CSV table of C-alpha atoms and ligand atoms in Angstrom, one decimal:
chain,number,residue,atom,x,y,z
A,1,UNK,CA,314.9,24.4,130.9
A,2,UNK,CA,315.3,23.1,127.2
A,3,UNK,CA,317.5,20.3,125.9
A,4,UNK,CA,318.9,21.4,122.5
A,5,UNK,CA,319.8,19.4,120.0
A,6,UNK,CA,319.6,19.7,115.7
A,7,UNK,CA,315.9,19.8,116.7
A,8,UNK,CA,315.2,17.2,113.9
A,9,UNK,CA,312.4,15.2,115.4
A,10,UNK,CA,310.7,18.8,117.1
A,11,UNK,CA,311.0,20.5,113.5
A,12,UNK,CA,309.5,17.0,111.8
A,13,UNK,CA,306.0,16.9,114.5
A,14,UNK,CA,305.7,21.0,113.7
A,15,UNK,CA,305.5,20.0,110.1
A,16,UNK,CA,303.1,17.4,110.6
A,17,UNK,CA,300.9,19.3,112.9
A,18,UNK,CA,300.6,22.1,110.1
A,19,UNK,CA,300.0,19.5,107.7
A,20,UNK,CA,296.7,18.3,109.9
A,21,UNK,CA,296.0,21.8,111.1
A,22,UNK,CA,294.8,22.7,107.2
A,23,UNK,CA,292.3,19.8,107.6
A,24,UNK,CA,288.8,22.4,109.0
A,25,UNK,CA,284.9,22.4,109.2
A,26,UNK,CA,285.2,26.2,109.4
A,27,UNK,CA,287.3,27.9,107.3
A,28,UNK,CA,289.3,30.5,109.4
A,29,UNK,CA,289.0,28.6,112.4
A,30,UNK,CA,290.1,25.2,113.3
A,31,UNK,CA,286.8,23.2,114.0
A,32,UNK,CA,287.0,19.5,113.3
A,33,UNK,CA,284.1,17.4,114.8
A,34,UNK,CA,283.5,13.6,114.7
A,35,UNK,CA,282.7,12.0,111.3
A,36,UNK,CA,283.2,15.6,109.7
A,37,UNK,CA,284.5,16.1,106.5
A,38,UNK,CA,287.4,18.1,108.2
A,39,UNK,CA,287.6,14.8,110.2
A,40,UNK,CA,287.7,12.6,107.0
A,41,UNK,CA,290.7,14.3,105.5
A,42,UNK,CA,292.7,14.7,108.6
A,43,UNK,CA,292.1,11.1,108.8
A,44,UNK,CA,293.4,10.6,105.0
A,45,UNK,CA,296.3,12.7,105.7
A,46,UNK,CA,297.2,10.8,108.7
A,47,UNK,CA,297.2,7.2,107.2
A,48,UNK,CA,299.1,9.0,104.7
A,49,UNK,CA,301.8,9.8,107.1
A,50,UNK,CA,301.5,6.8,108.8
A,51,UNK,CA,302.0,5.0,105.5
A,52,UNK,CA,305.4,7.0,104.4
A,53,UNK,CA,307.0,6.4,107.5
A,54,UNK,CA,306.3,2.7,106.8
A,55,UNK,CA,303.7,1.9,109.3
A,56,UNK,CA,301.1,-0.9,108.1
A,57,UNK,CA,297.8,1.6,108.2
A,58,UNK,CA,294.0,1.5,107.7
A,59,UNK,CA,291.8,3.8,108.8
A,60,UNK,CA,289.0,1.5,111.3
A,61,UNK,CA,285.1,0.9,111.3
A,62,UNK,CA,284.6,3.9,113.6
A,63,UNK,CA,286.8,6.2,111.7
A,64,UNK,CA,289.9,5.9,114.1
A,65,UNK,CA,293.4,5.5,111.9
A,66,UNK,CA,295.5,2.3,113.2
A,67,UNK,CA,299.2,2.5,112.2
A,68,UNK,CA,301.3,-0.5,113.0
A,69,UNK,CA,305.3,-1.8,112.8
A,70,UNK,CA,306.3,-5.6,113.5
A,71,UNK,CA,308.7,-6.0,116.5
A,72,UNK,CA,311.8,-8.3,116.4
A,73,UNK,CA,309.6,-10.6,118.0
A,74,UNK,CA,306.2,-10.4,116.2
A,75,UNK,CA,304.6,-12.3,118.5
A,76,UNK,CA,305.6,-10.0,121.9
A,77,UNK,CA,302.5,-8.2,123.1
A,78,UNK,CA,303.0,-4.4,121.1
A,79,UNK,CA,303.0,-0.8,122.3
A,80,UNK,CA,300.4,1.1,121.5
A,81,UNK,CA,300.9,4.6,121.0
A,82,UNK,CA,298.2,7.5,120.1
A,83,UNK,CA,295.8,10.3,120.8
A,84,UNK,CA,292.9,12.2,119.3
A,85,UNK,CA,292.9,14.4,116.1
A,86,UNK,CA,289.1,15.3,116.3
A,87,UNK,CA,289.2,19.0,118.2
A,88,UNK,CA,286.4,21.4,119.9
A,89,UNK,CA,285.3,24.6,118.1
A,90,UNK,CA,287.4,26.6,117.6
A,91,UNK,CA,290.0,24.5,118.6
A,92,UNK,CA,293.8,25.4,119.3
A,93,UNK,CA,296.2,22.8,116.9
A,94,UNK,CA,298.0,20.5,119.4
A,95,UNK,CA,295.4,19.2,121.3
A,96,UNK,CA,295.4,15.6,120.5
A,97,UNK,CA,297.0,16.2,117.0
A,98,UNK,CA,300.5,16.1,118.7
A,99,UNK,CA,300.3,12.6,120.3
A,100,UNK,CA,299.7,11.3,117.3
A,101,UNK,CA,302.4,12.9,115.1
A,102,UNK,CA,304.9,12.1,118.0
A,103,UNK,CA,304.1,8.3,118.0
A,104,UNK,CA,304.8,8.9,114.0
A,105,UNK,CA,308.1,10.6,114.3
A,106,UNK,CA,309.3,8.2,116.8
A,107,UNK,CA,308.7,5.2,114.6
A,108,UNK,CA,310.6,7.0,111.7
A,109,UNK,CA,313.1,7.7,114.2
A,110,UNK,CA,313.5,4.3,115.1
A,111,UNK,CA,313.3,2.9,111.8
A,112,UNK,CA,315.7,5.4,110.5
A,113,UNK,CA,318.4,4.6,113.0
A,114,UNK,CA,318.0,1.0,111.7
A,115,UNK,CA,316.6,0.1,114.8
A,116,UNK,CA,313.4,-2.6,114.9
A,117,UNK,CA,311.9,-2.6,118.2
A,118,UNK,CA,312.0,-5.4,120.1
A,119,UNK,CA,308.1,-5.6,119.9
A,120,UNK,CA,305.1,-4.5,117.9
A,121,UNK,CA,304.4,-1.0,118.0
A,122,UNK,CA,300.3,0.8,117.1
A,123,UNK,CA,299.8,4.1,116.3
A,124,UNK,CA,296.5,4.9,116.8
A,125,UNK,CA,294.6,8.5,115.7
A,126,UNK,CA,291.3,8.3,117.6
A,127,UNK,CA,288.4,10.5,116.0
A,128,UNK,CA,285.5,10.8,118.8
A,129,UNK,CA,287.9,12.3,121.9
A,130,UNK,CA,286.2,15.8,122.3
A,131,UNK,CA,282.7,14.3,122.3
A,132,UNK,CA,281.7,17.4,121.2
A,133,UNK,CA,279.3,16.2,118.3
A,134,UNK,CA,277.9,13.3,119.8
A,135,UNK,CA,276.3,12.6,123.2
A,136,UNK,CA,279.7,9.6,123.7
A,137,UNK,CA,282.2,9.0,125.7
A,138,UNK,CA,285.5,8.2,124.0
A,139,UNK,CA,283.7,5.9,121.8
A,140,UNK,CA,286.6,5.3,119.2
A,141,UNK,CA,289.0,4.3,121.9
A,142,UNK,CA,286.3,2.4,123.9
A,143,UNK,CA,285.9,0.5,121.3
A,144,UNK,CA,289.1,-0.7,121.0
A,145,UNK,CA,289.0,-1.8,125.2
A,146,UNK,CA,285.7,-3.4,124.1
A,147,UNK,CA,283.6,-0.9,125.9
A,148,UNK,CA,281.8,0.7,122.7
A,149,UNK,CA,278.4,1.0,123.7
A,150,UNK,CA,276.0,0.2,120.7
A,151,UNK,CA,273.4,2.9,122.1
A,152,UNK,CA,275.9,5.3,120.9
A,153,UNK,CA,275.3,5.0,117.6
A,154,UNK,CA,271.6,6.6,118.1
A,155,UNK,CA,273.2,9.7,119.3
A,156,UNK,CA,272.0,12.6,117.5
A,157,UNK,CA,274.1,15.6,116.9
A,158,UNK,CA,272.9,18.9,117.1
A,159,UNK,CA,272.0,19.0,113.3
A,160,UNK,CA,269.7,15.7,114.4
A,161,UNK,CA,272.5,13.6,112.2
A,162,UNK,CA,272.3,10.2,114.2
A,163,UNK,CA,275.8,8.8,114.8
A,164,UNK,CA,275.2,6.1,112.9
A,165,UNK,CA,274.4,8.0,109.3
A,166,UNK,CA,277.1,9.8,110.3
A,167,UNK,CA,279.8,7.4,110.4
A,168,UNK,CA,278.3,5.5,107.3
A,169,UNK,CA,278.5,9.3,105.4
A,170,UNK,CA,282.1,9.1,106.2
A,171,UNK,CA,282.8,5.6,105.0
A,172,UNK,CA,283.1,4.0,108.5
A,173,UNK,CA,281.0,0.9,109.5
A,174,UNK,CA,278.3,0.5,112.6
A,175,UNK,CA,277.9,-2.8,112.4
A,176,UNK,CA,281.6,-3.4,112.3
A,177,UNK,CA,282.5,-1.6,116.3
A,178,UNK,CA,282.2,-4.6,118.1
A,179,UNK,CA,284.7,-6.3,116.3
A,180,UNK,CA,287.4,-3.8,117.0
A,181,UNK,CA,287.9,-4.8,120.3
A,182,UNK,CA,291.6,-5.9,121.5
A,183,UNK,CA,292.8,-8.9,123.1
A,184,UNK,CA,294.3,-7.4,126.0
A,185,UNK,CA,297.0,-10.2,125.9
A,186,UNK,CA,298.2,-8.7,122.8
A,187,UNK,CA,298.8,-5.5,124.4
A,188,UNK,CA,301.8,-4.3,126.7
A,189,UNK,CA,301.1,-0.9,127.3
A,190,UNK,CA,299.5,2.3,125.8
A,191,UNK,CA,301.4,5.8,125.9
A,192,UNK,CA,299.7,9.4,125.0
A,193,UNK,CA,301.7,12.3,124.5
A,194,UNK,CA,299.6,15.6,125.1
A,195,UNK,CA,299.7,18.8,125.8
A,196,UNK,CA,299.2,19.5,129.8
A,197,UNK,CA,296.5,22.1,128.9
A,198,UNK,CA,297.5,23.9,132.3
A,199,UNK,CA,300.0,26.4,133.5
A,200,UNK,CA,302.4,23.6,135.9
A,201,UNK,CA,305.0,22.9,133.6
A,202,UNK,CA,305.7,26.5,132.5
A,203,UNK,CA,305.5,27.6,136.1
A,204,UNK,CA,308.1,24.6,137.1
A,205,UNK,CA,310.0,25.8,133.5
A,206,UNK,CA,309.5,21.7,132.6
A,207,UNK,CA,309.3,20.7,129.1
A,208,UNK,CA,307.8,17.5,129.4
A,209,UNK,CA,305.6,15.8,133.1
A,210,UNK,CA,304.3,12.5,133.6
A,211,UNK,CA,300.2,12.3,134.0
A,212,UNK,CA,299.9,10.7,137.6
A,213,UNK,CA,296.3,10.5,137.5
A,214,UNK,CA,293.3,11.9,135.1
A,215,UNK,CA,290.1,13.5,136.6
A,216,UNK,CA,286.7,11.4,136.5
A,217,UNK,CA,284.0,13.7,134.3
A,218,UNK,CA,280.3,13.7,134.3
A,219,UNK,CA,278.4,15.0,131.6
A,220,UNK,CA,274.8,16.2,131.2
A,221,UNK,CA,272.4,17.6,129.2
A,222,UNK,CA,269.7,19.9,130.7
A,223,UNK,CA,266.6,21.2,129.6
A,224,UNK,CA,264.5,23.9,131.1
A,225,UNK,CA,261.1,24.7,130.2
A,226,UNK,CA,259.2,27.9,130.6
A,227,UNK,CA,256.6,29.7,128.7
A,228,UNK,CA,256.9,32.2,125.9
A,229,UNK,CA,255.2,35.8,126.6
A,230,UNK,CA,255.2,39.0,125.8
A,231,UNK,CA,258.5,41.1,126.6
A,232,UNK,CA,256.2,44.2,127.3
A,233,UNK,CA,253.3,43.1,128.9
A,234,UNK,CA,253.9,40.5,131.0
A,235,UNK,CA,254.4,41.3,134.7
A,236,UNK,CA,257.6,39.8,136.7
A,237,UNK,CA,256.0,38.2,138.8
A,238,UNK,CA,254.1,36.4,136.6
A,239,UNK,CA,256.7,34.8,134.4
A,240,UNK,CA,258.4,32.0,133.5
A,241,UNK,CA,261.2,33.1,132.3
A,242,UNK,CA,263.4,30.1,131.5
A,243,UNK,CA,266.2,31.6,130.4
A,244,UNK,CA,266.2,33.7,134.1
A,245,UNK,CA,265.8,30.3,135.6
A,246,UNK,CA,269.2,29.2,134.4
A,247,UNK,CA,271.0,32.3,134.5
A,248,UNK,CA,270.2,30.7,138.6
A,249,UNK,CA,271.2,27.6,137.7
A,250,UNK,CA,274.6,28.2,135.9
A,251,UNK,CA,275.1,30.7,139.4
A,252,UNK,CA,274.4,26.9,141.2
A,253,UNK,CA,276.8,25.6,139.1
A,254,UNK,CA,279.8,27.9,139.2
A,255,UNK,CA,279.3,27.9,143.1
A,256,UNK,CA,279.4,23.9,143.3
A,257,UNK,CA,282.0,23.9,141.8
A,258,UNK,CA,284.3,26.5,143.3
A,259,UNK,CA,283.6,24.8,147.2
A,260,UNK,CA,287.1,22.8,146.7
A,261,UNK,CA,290.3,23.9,145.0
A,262,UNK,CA,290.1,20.3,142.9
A,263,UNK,CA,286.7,20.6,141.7
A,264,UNK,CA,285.2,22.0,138.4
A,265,UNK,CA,281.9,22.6,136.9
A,266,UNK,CA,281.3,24.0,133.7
A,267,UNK,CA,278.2,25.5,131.8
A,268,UNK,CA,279.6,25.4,127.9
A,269,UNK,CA,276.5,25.5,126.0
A,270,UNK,CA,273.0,27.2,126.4
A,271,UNK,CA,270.7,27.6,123.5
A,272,UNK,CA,267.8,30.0,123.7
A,273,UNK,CA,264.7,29.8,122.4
A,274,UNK,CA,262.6,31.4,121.1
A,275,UNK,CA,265.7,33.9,121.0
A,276,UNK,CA,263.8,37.0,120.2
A,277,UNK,CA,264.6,40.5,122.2
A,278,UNK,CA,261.4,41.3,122.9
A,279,UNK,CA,260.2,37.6,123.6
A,280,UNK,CA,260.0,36.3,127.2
A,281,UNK,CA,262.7,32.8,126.8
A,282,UNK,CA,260.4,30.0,127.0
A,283,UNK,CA,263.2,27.3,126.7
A,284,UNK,CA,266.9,27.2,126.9
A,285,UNK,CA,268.9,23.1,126.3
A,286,UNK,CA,272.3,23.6,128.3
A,287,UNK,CA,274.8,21.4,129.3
A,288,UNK,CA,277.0,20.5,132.8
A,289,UNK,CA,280.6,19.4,132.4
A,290,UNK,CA,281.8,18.7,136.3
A,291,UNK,CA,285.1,16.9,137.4
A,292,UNK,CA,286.8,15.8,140.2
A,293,UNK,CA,290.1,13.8,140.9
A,294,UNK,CA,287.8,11.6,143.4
A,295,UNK,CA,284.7,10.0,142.3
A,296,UNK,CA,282.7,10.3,145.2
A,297,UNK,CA,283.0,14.1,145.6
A,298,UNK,CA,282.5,14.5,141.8
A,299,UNK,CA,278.9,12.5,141.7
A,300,UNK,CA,278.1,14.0,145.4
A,301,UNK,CA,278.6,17.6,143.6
A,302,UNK,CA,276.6,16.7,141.0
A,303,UNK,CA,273.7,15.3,143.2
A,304,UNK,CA,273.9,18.4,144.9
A,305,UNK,CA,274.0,20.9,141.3
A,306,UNK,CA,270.7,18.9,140.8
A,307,UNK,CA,268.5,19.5,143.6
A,308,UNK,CA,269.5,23.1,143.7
A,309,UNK,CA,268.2,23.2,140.1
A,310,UNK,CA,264.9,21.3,140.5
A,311,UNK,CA,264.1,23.5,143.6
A,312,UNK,CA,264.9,26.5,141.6
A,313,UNK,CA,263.1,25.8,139.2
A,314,UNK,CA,260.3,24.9,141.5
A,315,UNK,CA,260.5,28.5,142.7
A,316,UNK,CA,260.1,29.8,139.0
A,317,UNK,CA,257.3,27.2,137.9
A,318,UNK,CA,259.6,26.6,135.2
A,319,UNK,CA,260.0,22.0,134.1
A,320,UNK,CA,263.3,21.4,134.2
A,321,UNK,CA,265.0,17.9,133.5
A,322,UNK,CA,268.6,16.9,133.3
A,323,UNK,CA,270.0,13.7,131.9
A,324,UNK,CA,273.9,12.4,131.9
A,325,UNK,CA,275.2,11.0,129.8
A,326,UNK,CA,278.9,10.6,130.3
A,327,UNK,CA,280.7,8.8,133.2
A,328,UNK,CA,284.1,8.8,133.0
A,329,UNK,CA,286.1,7.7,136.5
A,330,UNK,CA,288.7,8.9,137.9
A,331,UNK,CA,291.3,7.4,136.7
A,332,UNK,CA,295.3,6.7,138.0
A,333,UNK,CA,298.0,6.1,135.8
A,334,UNK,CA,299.8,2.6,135.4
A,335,UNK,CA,302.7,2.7,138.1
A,336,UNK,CA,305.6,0.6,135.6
A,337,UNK,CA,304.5,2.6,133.0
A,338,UNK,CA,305.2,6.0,134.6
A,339,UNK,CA,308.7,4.3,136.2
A,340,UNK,CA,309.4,3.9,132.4
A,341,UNK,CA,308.3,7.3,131.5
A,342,UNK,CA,310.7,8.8,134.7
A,343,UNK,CA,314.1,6.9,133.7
A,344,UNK,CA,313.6,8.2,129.9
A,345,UNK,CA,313.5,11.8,131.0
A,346,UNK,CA,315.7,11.1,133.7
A,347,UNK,CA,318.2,9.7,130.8
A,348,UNK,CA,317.6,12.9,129.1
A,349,UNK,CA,318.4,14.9,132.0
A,350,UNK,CA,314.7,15.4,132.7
A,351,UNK,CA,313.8,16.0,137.0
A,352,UNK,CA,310.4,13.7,136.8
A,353,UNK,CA,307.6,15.8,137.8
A,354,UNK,CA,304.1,13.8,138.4
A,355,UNK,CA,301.0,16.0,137.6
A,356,UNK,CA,297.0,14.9,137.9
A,357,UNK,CA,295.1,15.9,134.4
A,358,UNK,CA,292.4,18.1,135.4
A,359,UNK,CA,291.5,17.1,131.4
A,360,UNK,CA,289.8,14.0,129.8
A,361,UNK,CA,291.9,12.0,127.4
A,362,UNK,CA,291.6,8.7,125.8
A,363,UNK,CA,294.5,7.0,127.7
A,364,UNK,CA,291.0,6.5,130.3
A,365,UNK,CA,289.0,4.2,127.9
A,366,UNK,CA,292.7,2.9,127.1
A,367,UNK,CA,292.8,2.4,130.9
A,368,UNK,CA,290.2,-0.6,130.8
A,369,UNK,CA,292.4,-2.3,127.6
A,370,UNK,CA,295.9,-2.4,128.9
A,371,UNK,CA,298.7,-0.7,131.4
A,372,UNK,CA,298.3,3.2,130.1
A,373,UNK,CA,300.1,6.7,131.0
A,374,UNK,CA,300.9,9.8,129.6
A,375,UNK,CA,303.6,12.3,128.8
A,376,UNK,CA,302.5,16.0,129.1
A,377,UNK,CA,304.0,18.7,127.0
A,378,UNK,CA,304.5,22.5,127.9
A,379,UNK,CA,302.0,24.8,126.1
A,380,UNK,CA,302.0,28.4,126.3
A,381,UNK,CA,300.3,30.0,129.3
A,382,UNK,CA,298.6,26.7,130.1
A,383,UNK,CA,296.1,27.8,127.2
A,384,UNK,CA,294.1,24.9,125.1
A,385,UNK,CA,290.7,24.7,123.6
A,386,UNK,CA,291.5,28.2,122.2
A,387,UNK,CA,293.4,28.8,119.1
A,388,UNK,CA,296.2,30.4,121.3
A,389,UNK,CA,297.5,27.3,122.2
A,390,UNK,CA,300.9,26.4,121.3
A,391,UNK,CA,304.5,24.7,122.5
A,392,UNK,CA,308.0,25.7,121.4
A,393,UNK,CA,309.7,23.7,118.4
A,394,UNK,CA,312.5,22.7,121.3
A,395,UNK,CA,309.7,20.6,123.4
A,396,UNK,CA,308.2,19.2,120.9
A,397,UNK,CA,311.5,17.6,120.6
A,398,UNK,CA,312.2,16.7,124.1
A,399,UNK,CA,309.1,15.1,123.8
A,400,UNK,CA,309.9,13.0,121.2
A,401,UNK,CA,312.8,12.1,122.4
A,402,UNK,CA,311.9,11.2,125.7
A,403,UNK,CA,308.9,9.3,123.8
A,404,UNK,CA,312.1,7.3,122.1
A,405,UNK,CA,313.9,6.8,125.4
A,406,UNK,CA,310.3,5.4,127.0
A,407,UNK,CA,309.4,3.2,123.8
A,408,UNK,CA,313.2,1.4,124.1
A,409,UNK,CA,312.3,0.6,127.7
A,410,UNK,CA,309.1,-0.7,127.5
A,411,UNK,CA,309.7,-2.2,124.4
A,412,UNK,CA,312.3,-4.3,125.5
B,501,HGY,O1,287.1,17.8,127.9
B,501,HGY,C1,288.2,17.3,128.0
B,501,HGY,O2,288.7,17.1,129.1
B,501,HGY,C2,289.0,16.8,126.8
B,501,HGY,O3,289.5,17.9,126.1
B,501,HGY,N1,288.1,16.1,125.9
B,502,MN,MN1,290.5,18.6,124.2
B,503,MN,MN1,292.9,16.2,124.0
């Protein structure tokens, strides 16, 4: 089902989401990292937006770009609206990019119509989302909850940039994260449009859902270490093959997480080395990605991915060692906010229906700040992190107008 109308505000966050999609690391791909220089211009182009549309902008210490319009009553505790415009390789356009160009449109909506909302409202482009870069965990939004964890900035990407030289490269400030921290006094509520990155909403035919609850995530980084031999000579039985020790592992993996319909467990990355044909693989660095709607299953599966490992590794006489560094909880959605969220569509003519994000977002470090929840968007065939992704021009604006709808009402 699709509300039409001139298709004004849908046409507008296209435009806009071209405009950032130019912004790349890769040319012929869209690959924009942390702290890139991809990263650095799509931050440019969004204060510039920001700035035309008549929001007060900077872009922060950490990179993220802050956007912000006086309410009727300045003092009122303000909105906060936003999402991520860093991406994954190869990334598809919309992920993150079009939370932050709706909560643009709908402040030039607003101010167009004359209308000054009733309280202050934030736009907010966060730039370390992904965490693809950086061994973090939604630093630029934790930072903003007062979460950012100054161990961060040692991370080292995969180039051995540390964070830190990183963010000073692009013109940010490390000393300066702390002070980004919000008063959460000052803050009502924050709202994230995204796309739902799943196939519910074009199974339901549902323009728009309302996030009921986001997934808890843990993230590791694994080493295993064999020894380098011979292709040709070296009999079976007498390797130690790491590279055949976690073709075992990533088999642990996918089984842990397949044993429930709600769990997932991911092997994205595995780096051979030495990486030669006829060279027995004497190391391989990989990584675990594994979620769960409930905590306690989620670190339980993982407990139980890392003894299988460690014994089969055992087996193979191969070291192996694993280390995670990302937590992120399960995490449920504020209950007023999502009430809000249900009247807009409802006003639109909208049936309300709830869905759990099986994907991370930053509305989880936004969680710890203030009241949060999120608006999901239809994309085609449920497809993201892929340049396939994409969402009609028509809910793009149902978005943005049930954004509108939600922003009077909480506003108020
Ligand atoms: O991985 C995630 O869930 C998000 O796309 N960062
Ligand atoms: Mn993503
Ligand atoms: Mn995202």
């Amino acid at each position: 089902m699709t509300l039409t109308t001139d298709l004004t505000l849908g046409r507008r966050a296209m435009a806009m989401i071209e405009d950032l999609a130019r912004h790349t690391d890769e040319p012929g791909r869209l690959t924009r990292l942390y702290l890139s220089d991809a990263h650095r211009k799509a931050a440019d182009a969004t204060l510039q937006l920001m700035l035309e549309v008549g929001l007060n902008a900077h872009i922060d210490a950490l990179g993220s770009v802050i956007g912000r319009i006086e309410g009727a009553d300045p003092d009122a505790p303000a909105l906060l609206i936003g999402s991520h415009i860093d991406s994954v390789v190869d990334a598809g356009r919309y992920d993150g990019n079009l939370g932050v160009v709706l909560g643009i449109v709908a402040v030039e909506a607003l101010t167009r119509q004359g209308i000054k909302p009733a309280c202050p409202i934030e736009i907010v482009a966060f730039g370390d989302e992904e965490n693809v870069r950086f061994p973090t965990n939604l630093s630029t939004s934790q930072a903003l909850a007062g979460r950012f964890n100054p161990a961060w900035l040692d991370g080292r990407d995969q180039d051995g940039i540390a964070l830190r030289d990183a963010l000073i490269r692009f013109g940010g400030d490390p000393d300066g994260a702390a002070a980004l921290a919000r008063d959460p006094a000052r803050y009502r509520g924050y709202l994230e449009v995204h796309i739902e990155q799943g196939p519910l909403l074009e199974a339901k035919d549902l323009p728009v859902g309302i996030v009921s609850a986001i997934n808890g995530i843990t993230r590791a980084r694994a080493t295993a270490l064999g020894e380098a031999g011979h292709a040709g000579t070296v009999p079976m039985a007498m390797r130690r093959d790491a590279l055949a020790a976690v073709a075992e592992m990533i088999s642990i993996v996918e089984r842990a997480g397949s044993t429930r319909t709600d769990t997932v467990a991911t092997v994205g990355v595995a780096q051979v080395q030495p990486g030669a044909i006829n060279v027995i693989p004497a190391r391989v660095d990989f990584t675990l990605d594994a979620r769960s709607p409930d905590d306690a299953v989620r670190l339980a599966m993982v407990e139980d991915i890392v003894t299988e490992c460690h014994a089969a590794a055992q087996r193979r006489g191969v070291a192996f060692t694993i280390e995670p560094f990302m937590e992120s909880p399960a995490t449920p959605m504020d209950k007023t906010l999502i009430g809000q969220l249900e009247d807009a569509a409802r006003s639109l003519g909208i049936a309300p229906l709830h869905l759990s994000s099986g994907a991370g977002h930053d509305a989880v470090a936004m969680a710890n700040l203030c009241p949060s929840a999120m608006l999901f968007v239809r994309c085609k065939g449920g497809i993201s992190h892929n340049p396939a992704e994409s969402i009609t021009v028509e809910d793009a604006d149902v978005a943005a107008r049930v954004l509108i709808e939600a922003v009077r009402r909480i506003a108020a």
